[in-house]
Coordinates of C-alpha atoms in Angstrom, one line a residue:
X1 CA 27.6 -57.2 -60.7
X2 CA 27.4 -53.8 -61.6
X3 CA 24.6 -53.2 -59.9
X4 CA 25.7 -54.5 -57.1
X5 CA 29.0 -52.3 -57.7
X6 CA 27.1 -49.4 -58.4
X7 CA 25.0 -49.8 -55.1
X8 CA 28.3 -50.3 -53.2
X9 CA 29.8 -47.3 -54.7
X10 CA 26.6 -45.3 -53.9
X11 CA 26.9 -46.9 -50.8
X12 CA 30.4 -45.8 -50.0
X13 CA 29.7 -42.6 -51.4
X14 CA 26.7 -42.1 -49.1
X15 CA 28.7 -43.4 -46.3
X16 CA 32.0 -40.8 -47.2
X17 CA 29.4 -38.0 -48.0
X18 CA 27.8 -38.1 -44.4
X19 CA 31.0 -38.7 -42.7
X20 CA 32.3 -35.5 -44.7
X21 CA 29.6 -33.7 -43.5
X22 CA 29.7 -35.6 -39.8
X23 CA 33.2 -34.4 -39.5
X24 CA 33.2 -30.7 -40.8
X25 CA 34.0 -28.3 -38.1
X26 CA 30.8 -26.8 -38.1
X27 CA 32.2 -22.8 -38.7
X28 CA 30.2 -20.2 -36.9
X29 CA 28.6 -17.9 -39.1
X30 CA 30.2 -14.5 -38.6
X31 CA 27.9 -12.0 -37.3
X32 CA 28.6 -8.6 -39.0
X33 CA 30.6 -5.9 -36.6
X34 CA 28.1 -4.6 -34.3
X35 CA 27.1 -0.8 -35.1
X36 CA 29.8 1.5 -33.7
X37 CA 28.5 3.1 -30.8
X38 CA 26.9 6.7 -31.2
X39 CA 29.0 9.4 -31.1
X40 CA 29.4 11.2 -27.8
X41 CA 27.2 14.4 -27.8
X42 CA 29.7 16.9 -27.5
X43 CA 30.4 19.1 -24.7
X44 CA 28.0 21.9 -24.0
X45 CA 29.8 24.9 -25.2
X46 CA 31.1 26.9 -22.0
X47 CA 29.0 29.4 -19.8
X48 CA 29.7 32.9 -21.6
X49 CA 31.8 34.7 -19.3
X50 CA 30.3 37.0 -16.8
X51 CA 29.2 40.5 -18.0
X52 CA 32.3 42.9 -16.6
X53 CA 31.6 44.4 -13.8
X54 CA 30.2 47.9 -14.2
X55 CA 33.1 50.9 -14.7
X56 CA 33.0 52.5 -10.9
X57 CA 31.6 55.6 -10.8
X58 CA 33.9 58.6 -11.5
X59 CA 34.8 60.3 -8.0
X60 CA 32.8 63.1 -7.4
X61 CA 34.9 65.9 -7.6
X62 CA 35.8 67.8 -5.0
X63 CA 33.4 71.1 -4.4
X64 CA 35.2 74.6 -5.5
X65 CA 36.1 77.1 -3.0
X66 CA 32.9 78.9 -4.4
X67 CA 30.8 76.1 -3.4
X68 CA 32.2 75.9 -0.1
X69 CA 31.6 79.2 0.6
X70 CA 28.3 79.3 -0.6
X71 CA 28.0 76.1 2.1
X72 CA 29.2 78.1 5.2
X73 CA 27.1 80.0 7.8
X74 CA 27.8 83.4 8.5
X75 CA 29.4 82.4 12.3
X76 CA 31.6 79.7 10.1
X77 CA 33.0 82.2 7.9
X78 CA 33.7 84.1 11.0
X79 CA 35.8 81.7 12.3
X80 CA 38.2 81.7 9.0
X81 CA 39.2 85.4 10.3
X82 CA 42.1 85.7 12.4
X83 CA 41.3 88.2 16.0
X84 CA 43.9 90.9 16.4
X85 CA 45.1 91.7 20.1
X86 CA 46.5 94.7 21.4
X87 CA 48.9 95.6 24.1
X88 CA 47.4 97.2 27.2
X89 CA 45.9 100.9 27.1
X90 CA 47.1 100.5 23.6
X91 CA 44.9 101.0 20.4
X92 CA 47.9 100.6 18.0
X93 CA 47.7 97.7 15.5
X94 CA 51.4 95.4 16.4
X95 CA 53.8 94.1 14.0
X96 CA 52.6 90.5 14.7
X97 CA 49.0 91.4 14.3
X98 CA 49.6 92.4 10.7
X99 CA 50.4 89.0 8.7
X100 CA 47.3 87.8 10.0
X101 CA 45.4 91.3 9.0
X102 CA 46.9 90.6 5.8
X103 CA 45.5 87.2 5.4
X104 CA 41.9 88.8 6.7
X105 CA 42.4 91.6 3.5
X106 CA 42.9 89.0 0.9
X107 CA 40.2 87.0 1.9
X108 CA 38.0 89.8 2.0
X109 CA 39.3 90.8 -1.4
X110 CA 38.2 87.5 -2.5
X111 CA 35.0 87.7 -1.2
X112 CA 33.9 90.6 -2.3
X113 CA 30.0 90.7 -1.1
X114 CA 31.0 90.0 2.3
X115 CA 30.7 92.3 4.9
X116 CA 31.9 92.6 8.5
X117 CA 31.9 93.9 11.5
X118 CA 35.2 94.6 13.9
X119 CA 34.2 94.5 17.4
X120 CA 36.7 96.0 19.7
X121 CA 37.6 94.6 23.3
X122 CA 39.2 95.5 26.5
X123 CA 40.0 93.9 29.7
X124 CA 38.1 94.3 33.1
X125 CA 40.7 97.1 34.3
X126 CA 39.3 100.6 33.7
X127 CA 35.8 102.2 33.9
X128 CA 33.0 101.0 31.7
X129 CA 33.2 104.5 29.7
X130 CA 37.2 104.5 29.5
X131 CA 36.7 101.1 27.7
X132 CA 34.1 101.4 25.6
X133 CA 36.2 104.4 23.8
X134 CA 39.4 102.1 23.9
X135 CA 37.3 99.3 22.4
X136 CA 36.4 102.2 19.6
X137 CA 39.9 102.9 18.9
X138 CA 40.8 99.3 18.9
X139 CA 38.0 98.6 15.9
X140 CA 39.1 101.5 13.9
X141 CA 42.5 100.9 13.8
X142 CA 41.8 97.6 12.4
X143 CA 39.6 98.7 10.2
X144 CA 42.3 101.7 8.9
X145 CA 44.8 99.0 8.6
X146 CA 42.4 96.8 6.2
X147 CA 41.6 99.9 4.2
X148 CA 45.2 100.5 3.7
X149 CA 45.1 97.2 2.8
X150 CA 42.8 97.5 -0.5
X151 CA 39.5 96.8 1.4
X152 CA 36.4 99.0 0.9
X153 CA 35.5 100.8 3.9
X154 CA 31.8 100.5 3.2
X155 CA 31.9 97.0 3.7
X156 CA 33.8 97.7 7.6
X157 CA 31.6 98.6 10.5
X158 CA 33.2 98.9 13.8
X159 CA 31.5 98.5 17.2
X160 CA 32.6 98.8 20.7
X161 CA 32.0 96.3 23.4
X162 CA 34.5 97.8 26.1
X163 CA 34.7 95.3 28.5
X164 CA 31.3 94.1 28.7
X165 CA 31.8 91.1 26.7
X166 CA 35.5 89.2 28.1
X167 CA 36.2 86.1 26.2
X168 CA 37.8 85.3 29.2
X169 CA 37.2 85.6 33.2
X170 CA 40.5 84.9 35.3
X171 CA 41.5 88.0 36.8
X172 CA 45.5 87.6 35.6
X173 CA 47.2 89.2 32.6
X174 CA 47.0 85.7 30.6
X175 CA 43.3 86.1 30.7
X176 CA 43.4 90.0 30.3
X177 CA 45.7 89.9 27.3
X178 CA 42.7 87.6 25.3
X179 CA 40.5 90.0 25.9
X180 CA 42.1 92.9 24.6
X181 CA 41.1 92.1 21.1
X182 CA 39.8 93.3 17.5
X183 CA 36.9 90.4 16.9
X184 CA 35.4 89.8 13.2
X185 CA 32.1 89.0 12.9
X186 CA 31.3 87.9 9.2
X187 CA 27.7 89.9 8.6
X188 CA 26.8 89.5 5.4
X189 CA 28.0 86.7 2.5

């Protein structure tokens, strides 16, 4: 009977072995961690910022008198000179004709390679001769008065255009008085 013992015991142990093994909880096998994903690529680095914008050119400074003057046609440096008018029959320089002869002396002093010419003006009353004497004495008073003044004579000529040449027409005193008159004519710069 021990075999047959030992066959049952085998046989139970068979018999508890597979039912061991039929019954186990059958334990997945545990997969290792998947790879971490791959790092983000990082972040472009930022555009560089835009060049500064270019320093604005420097104003251009403003011309000197110099340059002006060097700019200006004889008739426009005319015009900076004030006319001097006269009372009728009169060739005597008035009180409110000298601050303006005054301003007319400096900038001549100022400008000292200019030259001029003083024309002297009447008004339509009076004969052509009469007035072309007045218009004489009317120049060459302003032309005393600027030499008084501190201006060269040499750089003065006086003319006479009597009443040939009105700088205006009405035949009234308002008109007449505009033409009795002491015009500069810039000749020379």
């Amino acid at each position: 009977m021990t075999r047959v013992r030992r066959l049952a015991l085998l046989v139970v142990l068979c018999v508890a072995v597979c039912f061991a093994a039929a019954c186990h909880k059958n334990v997945p096998q545990q997969r290792p961690a998947p790879p971490p994903p791959p790092a983000a690529p990082a972040p472009p680095p930022p555009p560089p910022p835009p060049p500064p914008a270019p320093a604005p050119a420097p104003a251009p400074r403003p011309p000197s008198d110099e340059e002006l003057f060097a700019r200006k046609s004889l008739d426009e440096l005319s015009h900076e000179m004030s006319d001097v008018y006269f009372d009728y029959n009169e060739s005597a320089v008035r009180d409110d004709a000298r601050p303006p002869l005054q301003k007319d002396a400096d900038w001549l002093k100022r400008w000292t390679s200019t030259q001029i010419t003083i024309e002297g003006h009447c008004d339509e009353r009076g004969s052509a001769e009469y007035n072309l004497g007045l218009g004489s004495r009317r120049a060459t008073a302003v032309r005393d008065y600027l030499v008084s003044l501190g201006v060269p004579a040499t750089r003065v000529t006086v003319i006479s255009k009597g009443k040939e040449q009105p700088f205006c027409s009405e035949h009234a005193e308002s008109c007449w008085q505009q033409n009795r008159r002491g015009h500069f004519i810039v000749t020379a710069k």
